[in-house]
Structure formats: structure tokens, C-alpha cells
Amino acid sequence: MMGQDVIIYTTRHNDDRIDIPMREQGMADVMPVSIGNDVWIGGRVIILPGVTIGDGCIIGAGAVVTKDIPPYSVAVGVPAKVVRERK
């Protein structure tokens, strides 16, 4: 289940070279996002490239997921942190 206004990013801007303005460096390679089964994602959550959200997770509204979330976890905040496990 996914709430309103969720954003899932799968690429990022290149910013490696200092001799070229960042706006001219283009996008990096695609970094897929994986979302498991029976996951609830609250409204206005942002999920960054390359993240895996395990089965049975709950992601609280407004969270920014920057790292993998283990299965059956509840994660909230900016950046999202696991606050408890589901049993």
C-alpha cells in the first residue's frame, strides 16, 4: 500500500568532476529500488536510489529512506531510521 505523493528515485546527478558544472554532468547510472511484499509506505515518503525495503515493512509518512530497511521493520524520520520490528 502506498500513500499519496510518494516519490521513488532511481537515478542521481553526477557530481564527480569539479571541472564541469554539476548541471552539465548529467545523470548517473540507474540504481533500482526494491520494495518487498506487504509493505505500507506513508504519504509524502521519499525513497532514494538503490534502496531495498524488505517484506512487511511500514514506512512512516514523510520519511526519507536513504538506506536499506530490513524486513518487518517500522521506519520513520528524516533520514528514516528503524524504530521497531514487527512480530
Tab-separated table of N, CA and C in Angstrom:
chain	number	residue	atom	x	y	z
A	1	MET	N	0.846	-1.159	0.000
A	1	MET	CA	0.000	0.000	0.000
A	1	MET	C	0.903	1.237	0.000
A	2	MET	N	0.525	2.214	-0.792
A	2	MET	CA	1.345	3.414	-0.928
A	2	MET	C	0.470	4.649	-0.747
A	3	GLY	N	0.922	5.558	0.120
A	3	GLY	CA	0.197	6.791	0.362
A	3	GLY	C	0.354	7.791	-0.778
A	4	GLN	N	-0.273	8.918	-0.597
A	4	GLN	CA	-0.269	9.982	-1.602
A	4	GLN	C	1.092	10.681	-1.658
A	5	ASP	N	1.471	11.095	-2.862
A	5	ASP	CA	2.668	11.917	-3.111
A	5	ASP	C	3.977	11.236	-2.742
A	6	VAL	N	4.055	9.913	-2.861
A	6	VAL	CA	5.310	9.192	-2.640
A	6	VAL	C	6.213	9.411	-3.845
A	7	ILE	N	7.504	9.633	-3.589
A	7	ILE	CA	8.480	9.823	-4.667
A	7	ILE	C	9.522	8.717	-4.561
A	8	ILE	N	9.761	8.016	-5.673
A	8	ILE	CA	10.776	6.963	-5.734
A	8	ILE	C	11.789	7.361	-6.799
A	9	TYR	N	13.019	7.619	-6.371
A	9	TYR	CA	14.089	7.993	-7.298
A	9	TYR	C	14.903	6.762	-7.662
A	10	THR	N	15.300	6.649	-8.940
A	10	THR	CA	16.140	5.530	-9.371
A	10	THR	C	17.448	5.999	-9.998
A	11	THR	N	17.657	7.299	-10.084
A	11	THR	CA	18.929	7.838	-10.583
A	11	THR	C	19.324	9.025	-9.712
A	12	ARG	N	20.554	9.453	-9.873
A	12	ARG	CA	21.044	10.644	-9.177
A	12	ARG	C	21.884	11.447	-10.158
A	13	HIS	N	22.153	12.694	-9.830
A	13	HIS	CA	23.002	13.523	-10.674
A	13	HIS	C	24.460	13.153	-10.475
A	14	ASN	N	25.222	13.159	-11.567
A	14	ASN	CA	26.668	13.046	-11.435
A	14	ASN	C	27.194	14.324	-10.810
A	15	ASP	N	28.164	14.181	-9.951
A	15	ASP	CA	28.791	15.351	-9.344
A	15	ASP	C	30.271	15.094	-9.075
A	16	ASP	N	30.837	14.139	-9.814
A	16	ASP	CA	32.201	13.692	-9.555
A	16	ASP	C	33.277	14.662	-10.028
A	17	ARG	N	33.033	15.360	-11.116
A	17	ARG	CA	34.079	16.200	-11.712
A	17	ARG	C	33.903	17.653	-11.295
A	18	ILE	N	34.999	18.257	-10.872
A	18	ILE	CA	34.926	19.664	-10.466
A	18	ILE	C	35.206	20.614	-11.623
A	19	ASP	N	35.668	20.077	-12.759
A	19	ASP	CA	35.970	20.929	-13.910
A	19	ASP	C	34.755	21.162	-14.811
A	20	ILE	N	33.637	20.488	-14.507
A	20	ILE	CA	32.401	20.631	-15.281
A	20	ILE	C	31.292	21.027	-14.308
A	21	PRO	N	30.509	22.065	-14.629
A	21	PRO	CA	29.399	22.428	-13.743
A	21	PRO	C	28.467	21.226	-13.518
A	22	MET	N	27.966	21.083	-12.298
A	22	MET	CA	27.118	19.929	-11.960
A	22	MET	C	25.917	19.803	-12.882
A	23	ARG	N	25.315	20.921	-13.270
A	23	ARG	CA	24.118	20.860	-14.116
A	23	ARG	C	24.426	20.298	-15.500
A	24	GLU	N	25.710	20.264	-15.891
A	24	GLU	CA	26.102	19.743	-17.203
A	24	GLU	C	26.651	18.319	-17.135
A	25	GLN	N	26.689	17.718	-15.959
A	25	GLN	CA	27.276	16.384	-15.818
A	25	GLN	C	26.289	15.248	-16.071
A	26	GLY	N	25.012	15.565	-16.172
A	26	GLY	CA	24.030	14.532	-16.497
A	26	GLY	C	23.705	13.636	-15.317
A	27	MET	N	23.069	12.518	-15.628
A	27	MET	CA	22.598	11.586	-14.608
A	27	MET	C	23.531	10.392	-14.504
A	28	ALA	N	23.596	9.822	-13.313
A	28	ALA	CA	24.369	8.608	-13.080
A	28	ALA	C	23.565	7.401	-13.567
A	29	ASP	N	24.184	6.231	-13.485
A	29	ASP	CA	23.504	5.002	-13.877
A	29	ASP	C	22.254	4.781	-13.032
A	30	VAL	N	21.327	4.020	-13.587
A	30	VAL	CA	20.102	3.671	-12.870
A	30	VAL	C	20.455	2.773	-11.686
A	31	MET	N	19.873	3.081	-10.540
A	31	MET	CA	20.052	2.291	-9.321
A	31	MET	C	18.657	1.865	-8.867
A	32	PRO	N	18.232	0.645	-9.213
A	32	PRO	CA	16.857	0.222	-8.937
A	32	PRO	C	16.505	0.267	-7.454
A	33	VAL	N	15.243	0.478	-7.187
A	33	VAL	CA	14.680	0.411	-5.841
A	33	VAL	C	13.884	-0.880	-5.765
A	34	SER	N	14.025	-1.605	-4.649
A	34	SER	CA	13.288	-2.851	-4.455
A	34	SER	C	12.366	-2.699	-3.247
A	35	ILE	N	11.092	-2.970	-3.459
A	35	ILE	CA	10.100	-2.887	-2.387
A	35	ILE	C	9.455	-4.258	-2.252
A	36	GLY	N	9.559	-4.842	-1.056
A	36	GLY	CA	9.064	-6.187	-0.804
A	36	GLY	C	7.546	-6.284	-0.796
A	37	ASN	N	7.069	-7.455	-0.446
A	37	ASN	CA	5.634	-7.733	-0.358
A	37	ASN	C	5.069	-7.224	0.963
A	38	ASP	N	3.780	-6.865	0.957
A	38	ASP	CA	3.050	-6.452	2.152
A	38	ASP	C	3.734	-5.274	2.850
A	39	VAL	N	4.123	-4.275	2.075
A	39	VAL	CA	4.785	-3.073	2.600
A	39	VAL	C	3.788	-1.923	2.587
A	40	TRP	N	3.773	-1.143	3.663
A	40	TRP	CA	2.969	0.077	3.738
A	40	TRP	C	3.909	1.259	3.700
A	41	ILE	N	3.680	2.174	2.771
A	41	ILE	CA	4.501	3.380	2.633
A	41	ILE	C	3.577	4.577	2.817
A	42	GLY	N	3.853	5.379	3.834
A	42	GLY	CA	3.006	6.522	4.149
A	42	GLY	C	3.122	7.635	3.125
A	43	GLY	N	2.226	8.590	3.219
A	43	GLY	CA	2.209	9.722	2.298
A	43	GLY	C	3.480	10.558	2.363
A	44	ARG	N	3.842	11.092	1.223
A	44	ARG	CA	4.983	12.001	1.066
A	44	ARG	C	6.329	11.399	1.464
A	45	VAL	N	6.435	10.086	1.408
A	45	VAL	CA	7.720	9.424	1.632
A	45	VAL	C	8.586	9.624	0.398
A	46	ILE	N	9.887	9.798	0.610
A	46	ILE	CA	10.862	9.877	-0.477
A	46	ILE	C	11.798	8.688	-0.328
A	47	ILE	N	11.971	7.930	-1.412
A	47	ILE	CA	12.852	6.764	-1.423
A	47	ILE	C	13.970	7.044	-2.416
A	48	LEU	N	15.209	6.991	-1.939
A	48	LEU	CA	16.359	7.332	-2.773
A	48	LEU	C	16.868	6.129	-3.560
A	49	PRO	N	17.687	6.369	-4.603
A	49	PRO	CA	18.148	5.304	-5.493
A	49	PRO	C	18.894	4.185	-4.766
A	50	GLY	N	18.671	2.955	-5.237
A	50	GLY	CA	19.423	1.804	-4.769
A	50	GLY	C	18.946	1.201	-3.463
A	51	VAL	N	17.858	1.698	-2.904
A	51	VAL	CA	17.375	1.245	-1.598
A	51	VAL	C	16.522	-0.014	-1.746
A	52	THR	N	16.630	-0.909	-0.751
A	52	THR	CA	15.760	-2.077	-0.654
A	52	THR	C	14.930	-1.953	0.612
A	53	ILE	N	13.625	-2.096	0.461
A	53	ILE	CA	12.708	-2.112	1.601
A	53	ILE	C	12.170	-3.531	1.688
A	54	GLY	N	12.460	-4.207	2.797
A	54	GLY	CA	12.117	-5.618	2.944
A	54	GLY	C	10.632	-5.876	3.095
A	55	ASP	N	10.270	-7.151	2.998
A	55	ASP	CA	8.874	-7.576	3.160
A	55	ASP	C	8.316	-7.090	4.495
A	56	GLY	N	7.033	-6.741	4.500
A	56	GLY	CA	6.319	-6.452	5.726
A	56	GLY	C	6.690	-5.165	6.436
A	57	CYS	N	7.391	-4.266	5.770
A	57	CYS	CA	7.811	-3.013	6.405
A	57	CYS	C	6.690	-1.985	6.428
A	58	ILE	N	6.800	-1.076	7.384
A	58	ILE	CA	5.955	0.112	7.433
A	58	ILE	C	6.897	1.308	7.430
A	59	ILE	N	6.692	2.217	6.471
A	59	ILE	CA	7.493	3.436	6.382
A	59	ILE	C	6.566	4.598	6.718
A	60	GLY	N	6.890	5.329	7.785
A	60	GLY	CA	6.031	6.402	8.267
A	60	GLY	C	5.958	7.576	7.313
A	61	ALA	N	4.835	8.262	7.342
A	61	ALA	CA	4.601	9.412	6.467
A	61	ALA	C	5.727	10.432	6.592
A	62	GLY	N	6.164	10.948	5.450
A	62	GLY	CA	7.176	11.991	5.405
A	62	GLY	C	8.600	11.517	5.564
A	63	ALA	N	8.822	10.218	5.714
A	63	ALA	CA	10.179	9.692	5.883
A	63	ALA	C	10.982	9.846	4.597
A	64	VAL	N	12.303	9.919	4.746
A	64	VAL	CA	13.220	9.909	3.611
A	64	VAL	C	14.096	8.671	3.776
A	65	VAL	N	13.883	7.681	2.899
A	65	VAL	CA	14.585	6.404	3.002
A	65	VAL	C	15.890	6.506	2.219
A	66	THR	N	17.010	6.507	2.944
A	66	THR	CA	18.331	6.668	2.334
A	66	THR	C	19.137	5.378	2.344
A	67	LYS	N	18.710	4.402	3.169
A	67	LYS	CA	19.425	3.128	3.310
A	67	LYS	C	18.414	1.994	3.332
A	68	ASP	N	18.917	0.765	3.147
A	68	ASP	CA	18.047	-0.412	3.170
A	68	ASP	C	17.313	-0.519	4.504
A	69	ILE	N	16.077	-0.994	4.434
A	69	ILE	CA	15.260	-1.228	5.620
A	69	ILE	C	15.018	-2.738	5.712
A	70	PRO	N	15.440	-3.369	6.822
A	70	PRO	CA	15.285	-4.824	6.944
A	70	PRO	C	13.817	-5.247	6.961
A	71	PRO	N	13.548	-6.495	6.581
A	71	PRO	CA	12.172	-6.990	6.584
A	71	PRO	C	11.501	-6.822	7.951
A	72	TYR	N	10.202	-6.569	7.922
A	72	TYR	CA	9.338	-6.481	9.101
A	72	TYR	C	9.796	-5.410	10.089
A	73	SER	N	10.252	-4.282	9.543
A	73	SER	CA	10.678	-3.144	10.354
A	73	SER	C	9.705	-1.990	10.185
A	74	VAL	N	9.641	-1.141	11.203
A	74	VAL	CA	8.910	0.120	11.126
A	74	VAL	C	9.966	1.214	11.131
A	75	ALA	N	9.968	2.055	10.090
A	75	ALA	CA	10.977	3.107	9.956
A	75	ALA	C	10.286	4.452	9.797
A	76	VAL	N	10.821	5.464	10.474
A	76	VAL	CA	10.260	6.814	10.416
A	76	VAL	C	11.395	7.828	10.421
A	77	GLY	N	11.085	9.054	10.004
A	77	GLY	CA	12.010	10.167	10.168
A	77	GLY	C	12.795	10.534	8.933
A	78	VAL	N	13.627	11.568	9.136
A	78	VAL	CA	14.490	12.099	8.080
A	78	VAL	C	15.905	12.187	8.644
A	79	PRO	N	16.803	11.297	8.233
A	79	PRO	CA	16.562	10.130	7.370
A	79	PRO	C	15.793	9.051	8.132
A	80	ALA	N	15.177	8.146	7.391
A	80	ALA	CA	14.384	7.081	8.011
A	80	ALA	C	15.276	6.184	8.859
A	81	LYS	N	14.810	5.918	10.069
A	81	LYS	CA	15.502	5.006	10.979
A	81	LYS	C	14.495	3.979	11.487
A	82	VAL	N	14.984	2.754	11.678
A	82	VAL	CA	14.131	1.697	12.208
A	82	VAL	C	13.871	1.994	13.684
A	83	VAL	N	12.585	2.051	14.056
A	83	VAL	CA	12.221	2.321	15.448
A	83	VAL	C	11.714	1.071	16.167
A	84	ARG	N	11.293	0.082	15.392
A	84	ARG	CA	10.897	-1.190	16.000
A	84	ARG	C	10.755	-2.240	14.917
A	85	GLU	N	10.671	-3.494	15.379
A	85	GLU	CA	10.427	-4.613	14.485
A	85	GLU	C	9.002	-5.101	14.684
A	86	ARG	N	8.391	-5.547	13.592
A	86	ARG	CA	7.065	-6.153	13.674
A	86	ARG	C	7.224	-7.621	14.032
A	87	LYS	N	6.303	-8.146	14.825
A	87	LYS	CA	6.395	-9.556	15.246
A	87	LYS	C	5.201	-10.333	14.776
